[in-house]
PDB file of N, CA, C and O in Angstrom:
ATOM      1  N   MET D   1       1.421 -15.044  -5.014  1.00  0.00           N
ATOM      2  CA  MET D   1       1.352 -15.662  -6.307  1.00  0.00           C
ATOM      3  C   MET D   1      -0.135 -15.943  -6.624  1.00  0.00           C
ATOM      4  O   MET D   1      -0.968 -16.228  -5.762  1.00  0.00           O
ATOM      5  N   THR D   2      -0.440 -15.807  -7.838  1.00  0.00           N
ATOM      6  CA  THR D   2      -1.863 -15.970  -8.309  1.00  0.00           C
ATOM      7  C   THR D   2      -1.843 -17.012  -9.286  1.00  0.00           C
ATOM      8  O   THR D   2      -1.026 -17.038 -10.312  1.00  0.00           O
ATOM      9  N   ARG D   3      -2.687 -18.014  -9.193  1.00  0.00           N
ATOM     10  CA  ARG D   3      -2.850 -19.035 -10.246  1.00  0.00           C
ATOM     11  C   ARG D   3      -4.006 -18.722 -11.159  1.00  0.00           C
ATOM     12  O   ARG D   3      -4.978 -18.175 -10.743  1.00  0.00           O
ATOM     13  N   TYR D   4      -3.822 -18.889 -12.438  1.00  0.00           N
ATOM     14  CA  TYR D   4      -4.770 -18.602 -13.415  1.00  0.00           C
ATOM     15  C   TYR D   4      -5.323 -19.867 -14.038  1.00  0.00           C
ATOM     16  O   TYR D   4      -4.617 -20.874 -14.047  1.00  0.00           O
ATOM     17  N   ARG D   5      -6.425 -19.773 -14.689  1.00  0.00           N
ATOM     18  CA  ARG D   5      -7.032 -21.015 -15.309  1.00  0.00           C
ATOM     19  C   ARG D   5      -6.810 -20.801 -16.859  1.00  0.00           C
ATOM     20  O   ARG D   5      -6.890 -19.653 -17.441  1.00  0.00           O
ATOM     21  N   THR D   6      -6.595 -21.848 -17.605  1.00  0.00           N
ATOM     22  CA  THR D   6      -6.455 -21.832 -19.059  1.00  0.00           C
ATOM     23  C   THR D   6      -7.842 -21.740 -19.636  1.00  0.00           C
ATOM     24  O   THR D   6      -8.914 -21.796 -18.909  1.00  0.00           O
ATOM     25  N   THR D   7      -8.006 -21.586 -20.944  1.00  0.00           N
ATOM     26  CA  THR D   7      -9.248 -21.393 -21.571  1.00  0.00           C
ATOM     27  C   THR D   7     -10.084 -22.719 -21.545  1.00  0.00           C
ATOM     28  O   THR D   7     -11.290 -22.565 -21.544  1.00  0.00           O
ATOM     29  N   ASP D   8      -9.451 -23.881 -21.249  1.00  0.00           N
ATOM     30  CA  ASP D   8     -10.296 -25.085 -21.174  1.00  0.00           C
ATOM     31  C   ASP D   8     -10.681 -25.344 -19.716  1.00  0.00           C
ATOM     32  O   ASP D   8     -11.260 -26.390 -19.443  1.00  0.00           O
ATOM     33  N   GLY D   9     -10.426 -24.463 -18.778  1.00  0.00           N
ATOM     34  CA  GLY D   9     -10.850 -24.621 -17.412  1.00  0.00           C
ATOM     35  C   GLY D   9      -9.818 -25.200 -16.526  1.00  0.00           C
ATOM     36  O   GLY D   9     -10.067 -25.304 -15.238  1.00  0.00           O
ATOM     37  N   LYS D  10      -8.766 -25.840 -16.973  1.00  0.00           N
ATOM     38  CA  LYS D  10      -7.760 -26.416 -16.247  1.00  0.00           C
ATOM     39  C   LYS D  10      -6.796 -25.430 -15.523  1.00  0.00           C
ATOM     40  O   LYS D  10      -6.719 -24.237 -16.064  1.00  0.00           O
ATOM     41  N   GLU D  11      -6.247 -25.694 -14.398  1.00  0.00           N
ATOM     42  CA  GLU D  11      -5.437 -24.783 -13.663  1.00  0.00           C
ATOM     43  C   GLU D  11      -4.055 -24.724 -14.409  1.00  0.00           C
ATOM     44  O   GLU D  11      -3.466 -25.700 -14.811  1.00  0.00           O
ATOM     45  N   ASP D  12      -3.647 -23.459 -14.667  1.00  0.00           N
ATOM     46  CA  ASP D  12      -2.418 -23.162 -15.372  1.00  0.00           C
ATOM     47  C   ASP D  12      -1.222 -23.567 -14.351  1.00  0.00           C
ATOM     48  O   ASP D  12      -1.324 -23.243 -13.218  1.00  0.00           O
ATOM     49  N   LEU D  13      -0.265 -24.267 -14.776  1.00  0.00           N
ATOM     50  CA  LEU D  13       0.757 -24.758 -13.905  1.00  0.00           C
ATOM     51  C   LEU D  13       1.818 -23.600 -13.588  1.00  0.00           C
ATOM     52  O   LEU D  13       2.523 -23.714 -12.649  1.00  0.00           O
ATOM     53  N   LYS D  14       1.837 -22.627 -14.452  1.00  0.00           N
ATOM     54  CA  LYS D  14       2.782 -21.532 -14.260  1.00  0.00           C
ATOM     55  C   LYS D  14       2.266 -20.529 -13.184  1.00  0.00           C
ATOM     56  O   LYS D  14       1.047 -20.177 -13.268  1.00  0.00           O
ATOM     57  N   GLN D  15       3.024 -20.094 -12.259  1.00  0.00           N
ATOM     58  CA  GLN D  15       2.568 -19.123 -11.281  1.00  0.00           C
ATOM     59  C   GLN D  15       3.086 -17.779 -11.775  1.00  0.00           C
ATOM     60  O   GLN D  15       4.278 -17.567 -12.010  1.00  0.00           O
ATOM     61  N   ARG D  16       2.169 -16.803 -11.917  1.00  0.00           N
ATOM     62  CA  ARG D  16       2.512 -15.522 -12.287  1.00  0.00           C
ATOM     63  C   ARG D  16       2.323 -14.523 -11.154  1.00  0.00           C
ATOM     64  O   ARG D  16       1.305 -14.727 -10.405  1.00  0.00           O
ATOM     65  N   VAL D  17       3.210 -13.618 -10.968  1.00  0.00           N
ATOM     66  CA  VAL D  17       3.054 -12.718  -9.903  1.00  0.00           C
ATOM     67  C   VAL D  17       2.089 -11.554 -10.330  1.00  0.00           C
ATOM     68  O   VAL D  17       2.297 -10.961 -11.359  1.00  0.00           O
ATOM     69  N   ASP D  18       1.181 -11.285  -9.497  1.00  0.00           N
ATOM     70  CA  ASP D  18       0.196 -10.180  -9.656  1.00  0.00           C
ATOM     71  C   ASP D  18       0.931  -8.862  -9.109  1.00  0.00           C
ATOM     72  O   ASP D  18       1.203  -8.856  -7.923  1.00  0.00           O
ATOM     73  N   PRO D  19       1.225  -7.907  -9.996  1.00  0.00           N
ATOM     74  CA  PRO D  19       1.979  -6.777  -9.481  1.00  0.00           C
ATOM     75  C   PRO D  19       1.088  -5.940  -8.446  1.00  0.00           C
ATOM     76  O   PRO D  19       1.761  -5.287  -7.601  1.00  0.00           O
ATOM     77  N   TRP D  20      -0.138  -5.979  -8.530  1.00  0.00           N
ATOM     78  CA  TRP D  20      -0.923  -5.201  -7.506  1.00  0.00           C
ATOM     79  C   TRP D  20      -0.847  -5.826  -6.118  1.00  0.00           C
ATOM     80  O   TRP D  20      -0.729  -5.071  -5.120  1.00  0.00           O
ATOM     81  N   SER D  21      -0.951  -7.082  -6.021  1.00  0.00           N
ATOM     82  CA  SER D  21      -0.839  -7.793  -4.767  1.00  0.00           C
ATOM     83  C   SER D  21       0.619  -7.696  -4.219  1.00  0.00           C
ATOM     84  O   SER D  21       0.792  -7.713  -3.015  1.00  0.00           O
ATOM     85  N   THR D  22       1.663  -7.674  -5.131  1.00  0.00           N
ATOM     86  CA  THR D  22       2.964  -7.529  -4.674  1.00  0.00           C
ATOM     87  C   THR D  22       3.225  -6.149  -4.088  1.00  0.00           C
ATOM     88  O   THR D  22       4.011  -6.029  -3.054  1.00  0.00           O
ATOM     89  N   MET D  23       2.532  -5.100  -4.557  1.00  0.00           N
ATOM     90  CA  MET D  23       2.760  -3.773  -4.110  1.00  0.00           C
ATOM     91  C   MET D  23       1.855  -3.377  -2.940  1.00  0.00           C
ATOM     92  O   MET D  23       1.974  -2.282  -2.397  1.00  0.00           O
ATOM     93  N   ALA D  24       0.946  -4.243  -2.555  1.00  0.00           N
ATOM     94  CA  ALA D  24       0.079  -3.888  -1.524  1.00  0.00           C
ATOM     95  C   ALA D  24       0.613  -3.559  -0.218  1.00  0.00           C
ATOM     96  O   ALA D  24       0.334  -2.527   0.468  1.00  0.00           O
ATOM     97  N   ILE D  25       1.619  -4.356   0.284  1.00  0.00           N
ATOM     98  CA  ILE D  25       2.180  -4.089   1.679  1.00  0.00           C
ATOM     99  C   ILE D  25       3.107  -2.887   1.597  1.00  0.00           C
ATOM    100  O   ILE D  25       3.015  -2.068   2.472  1.00  0.00           O
ATOM    101  N   PRO D  26       3.969  -2.749   0.600  1.00  0.00           N
ATOM    102  CA  PRO D  26       4.763  -1.494   0.550  1.00  0.00           C
ATOM    103  C   PRO D  26       3.979  -0.226   0.441  1.00  0.00           C
ATOM    104  O   PRO D  26       4.255   0.817   1.092  1.00  0.00           O
ATOM    105  N   LEU D  27       2.860  -0.253  -0.412  1.00  0.00           N
ATOM    106  CA  LEU D  27       1.978   0.933  -0.500  1.00  0.00           C
ATOM    107  C   LEU D  27       1.257   1.235   0.822  1.00  0.00           C
ATOM    108  O   LEU D  27       1.163   2.376   1.175  1.00  0.00           O
ATOM    109  N   ALA D  28       0.890   0.216   1.559  1.00  0.00           N
ATOM    110  CA  ALA D  28       0.333   0.408   2.905  1.00  0.00           C
ATOM    111  C   ALA D  28       1.299   1.019   3.801  1.00  0.00           C
ATOM    112  O   ALA D  28       0.936   1.884   4.678  1.00  0.00           O
ATOM    113  N   PHE D  29       2.548   0.557   3.746  1.00  0.00           N
ATOM    114  CA  PHE D  29       3.533   1.071   4.680  1.00  0.00           C
ATOM    115  C   PHE D  29       3.791   2.583   4.400  1.00  0.00           C
ATOM    116  O   PHE D  29       3.878   3.410   5.198  1.00  0.00           O
ATOM    117  N   ILE D  30       3.963   2.885   3.103  1.00  0.00           N
ATOM    118  CA  ILE D  30       4.236   4.284   2.634  1.00  0.00           C
ATOM    119  C   ILE D  30       3.088   5.175   3.025  1.00  0.00           C
ATOM    120  O   ILE D  30       3.226   6.326   3.504  1.00  0.00           O
ATOM    121  N   ASN D  31       1.887   4.649   2.860  1.00  0.00           N
ATOM    122  CA  ASN D  31       0.594   5.417   3.157  1.00  0.00           C
ATOM    123  C   ASN D  31       0.622   5.714   4.664  1.00  0.00           C
ATOM    124  O   ASN D  31       0.220   6.724   5.058  1.00  0.00           O
ATOM    125  N   GLY D  32       0.958   4.675   5.385  1.00  0.00           N
ATOM    126  CA  GLY D  32       0.892   4.819   6.885  1.00  0.00           C
ATOM    127  C   GLY D  32       1.985   5.870   7.390  1.00  0.00           C
ATOM    128  O   GLY D  32       1.625   6.661   8.219  1.00  0.00           O
ATOM    129  N   LEU D  33       3.133   5.870   6.702  1.00  0.00           N
ATOM    130  CA  LEU D  33       4.088   6.887   7.065  1.00  0.00           C
ATOM    131  C   LEU D  33       3.596   8.292   6.698  1.00  0.00           C
ATOM    132  O   LEU D  33       3.752   9.291   7.492  1.00  0.00           O
ATOM    133  N   TYR D  34       2.979   8.441   5.518  1.00  0.00           N
ATOM    134  CA  TYR D  34       2.473   9.722   5.099  1.00  0.00           C
ATOM    135  C   TYR D  34       1.384  10.188   6.011  1.00  0.00           C
ATOM    136  O   TYR D  34       1.358  11.414   6.505  1.00  0.00           O
ATOM    137  N   VAL D  35       0.405   9.406   6.266  1.00  0.00           N
ATOM    138  CA  VAL D  35      -0.728   9.767   7.096  1.00  0.00           C
ATOM    139  C   VAL D  35      -0.272  10.010   8.520  1.00  0.00           C
ATOM    140  O   VAL D  35      -0.723  10.953   9.220  1.00  0.00           O
ATOM    141  N   GLY D  36       0.661   9.137   8.984  1.00  0.00           N
ATOM    142  CA  GLY D  36       1.085   9.302  10.422  1.00  0.00           C
ATOM    143  C   GLY D  36       1.917  10.614  10.608  1.00  0.00           C
ATOM    144  O   GLY D  36       1.717  11.277  11.619  1.00  0.00           O
ATOM    145  N   SER D  37       2.762  10.897   9.648  1.00  0.00           N
ATOM    146  CA  SER D  37       3.493  12.111   9.786  1.00  0.00           C
ATOM    147  C   SER D  37       2.620  13.388   9.626  1.00  0.00           C
ATOM    148  O   SER D  37       2.831  14.316  10.273  1.00  0.00           O
ATOM    149  N   TYR D  38       1.659  13.300   8.741  1.00  0.00           N
ATOM    150  CA  TYR D  38       0.726  14.410   8.639  1.00  0.00           C
ATOM    151  C   TYR D  38      -0.079  14.590   9.905  1.00  0.00           C
ATOM    152  O   TYR D  38      -0.247  15.722  10.398  1.00  0.00           O
ATOM    153  N   ALA D  39      -0.497  13.584  10.570  1.00  0.00           N
ATOM    154  CA  ALA D  39      -1.260  13.658  11.863  1.00  0.00           C
ATOM    155  C   ALA D  39      -0.427  14.180  12.954  1.00  0.00           C
ATOM    156  O   ALA D  39      -0.771  15.013  13.678  1.00  0.00           O
ATOM    157  N   LEU D  40       0.821  13.714  13.040  1.00  0.00           N
ATOM    158  CA  LEU D  40       1.774  14.283  14.019  1.00  0.00           C
ATOM    159  C   LEU D  40       2.089  15.707  13.841  1.00  0.00           C
ATOM    160  O   LEU D  40       2.171  16.513  14.797  1.00  0.00           O
ATOM    161  N   ARG D  41       2.159  16.176  12.559  1.00  0.00           N
ATOM    162  CA  ARG D  41       2.415  17.588  12.246  1.00  0.00           C
ATOM    163  C   ARG D  41       1.194  18.387  12.711  1.00  0.00           C
ATOM    164  O   ARG D  41       1.349  19.444  13.281  1.00  0.00           O
ATOM    165  N   MET D  42      -0.041  17.879  12.418  1.00  0.00           N
ATOM    166  CA  MET D  42      -1.239  18.576  12.796  1.00  0.00           C
ATOM    167  C   MET D  42      -1.335  18.758  14.320  1.00  0.00           C
ATOM    168  O   MET D  42      -1.664  19.811  14.901  1.00  0.00           O
ATOM    169  N   ILE D  43      -1.041  17.596  14.985  1.00  0.00           N
ATOM    170  CA  ILE D  43      -1.087  17.610  16.503  1.00  0.00           C
ATOM    171  C   ILE D  43      -0.035  18.661  16.994  1.00  0.00           C
ATOM    172  O   ILE D  43      -0.365  19.427  17.968  1.00  0.00           O
ATOM    173  N   ARG D  44       1.209  18.667  16.501  1.00  0.00           N
ATOM    174  CA  ARG D  44       2.227  19.534  16.931  1.00  0.00           C
ATOM    175  C   ARG D  44       1.767  21.036  16.740  1.00  0.00           C
ATOM    176  O   ARG D  44       1.951  21.876  17.458  1.00  0.00           O
ATOM    177  N   GLN D  45       1.251  21.321  15.525  1.00  0.00           N
ATOM    178  CA  GLN D  45       0.771  22.640  15.292  1.00  0.00           C
ATOM    179  C   GLN D  45      -0.286  23.101  16.215  1.00  0.00           C
ATOM    180  O   GLN D  45      -0.233  24.264  16.691  1.00  0.00           O
ATOM    181  N   ARG D  46      -1.179  22.157  16.498  1.00  0.00           N
ATOM    182  CA  ARG D  46      -2.231  22.599  17.538  1.00  0.00           C
ATOM    183  C   ARG D  46      -1.630  22.765  18.942  1.00  0.00           C
ATOM    184  O   ARG D  46      -2.016  23.622  19.640  1.00  0.00           O
ATOM    185  N   TRP D  47      -0.688  21.966  19.231  1.00  0.00           N
ATOM    186  CA  TRP D  47      -0.136  21.948  20.557  1.00  0.00           C
ATOM    187  C   TRP D  47       0.691  23.274  20.694  1.00  0.00           C
ATOM    188  O   TRP D  47       0.642  23.836  21.812  1.00  0.00           O
ATOM    189  N   GLU D  48       1.473  23.637  19.711  1.00  0.00           N
ATOM    190  CA  GLU D  48       2.301  24.816  19.865  1.00  0.00           C
ATOM    191  C   GLU D  48       1.496  26.124  19.526  1.00  0.00           C
ATOM    192  O   GLU D  48       2.086  27.225  19.692  1.00  0.00           O
ATOM    193  N   GLY D  49       0.263  25.991  18.968  1.00  0.00           N
ATOM    194  CA  GLY D  49      -0.515  27.140  18.810  1.00  0.00           C
ATOM    195  C   GLY D  49      -0.358  27.965  17.554  1.00  0.00           C
ATOM    196  O   GLY D  49      -0.270  29.179  17.708  1.00  0.00           O
ATOM    197  N   GLY D  50      -0.328  27.275  16.454  1.00  0.00           N
ATOM    198  CA  GLY D  50      -0.369  28.134  15.203  1.00  0.00           C
ATOM    199  C   GLY D  50       0.362  27.381  14.072  1.00  0.00           C
ATOM    200  O   GLY D  50       1.032  26.370  14.331  1.00  0.00           O
ATOM    201  N   PRO D  51       0.371  28.004  12.880  1.00  0.00           N
ATOM    202  CA  PRO D  51       1.014  27.353  11.734  1.00  0.00           C
ATOM    203  C   PRO D  51       2.501  27.596  11.794  1.00  0.00           C
ATOM    204  O   PRO D  51       2.961  28.804  11.697  1.00  0.00           O
ATOM    205  N   MET D  52       3.265  26.647  11.998  1.00  0.00           N
ATOM    206  CA  MET D  52       4.702  26.764  12.181  1.00  0.00           C
ATOM    207  C   MET D  52       5.462  26.486  10.871  1.00  0.00           C
ATOM    208  O   MET D  52       6.577  26.893  10.793  1.00  0.00           O
ATOM    209  N   ASP D  53       4.853  25.700   9.981  1.00  0.00           N
ATOM    210  CA  ASP D  53       5.535  25.228   8.737  1.00  0.00           C
ATOM    211  C   ASP D  53       5.302  26.316   7.663  1.00  0.00           C
ATOM    212  O   ASP D  53       4.327  26.633   7.227  1.00  0.00           O
TER     213      ASP D  53
END
């Protein structure tokens, strides 16, 4: 949750959800799956000796 300030400098009492901070953990998880699977594929291709896909 992110708190915002009003135009007169007081803290706004309503909590608004920042969509970018909400998506940070799922995006990091998806990115980790993508990079991890790519790395495993490259390691397997090198291990087996050639382009298999």
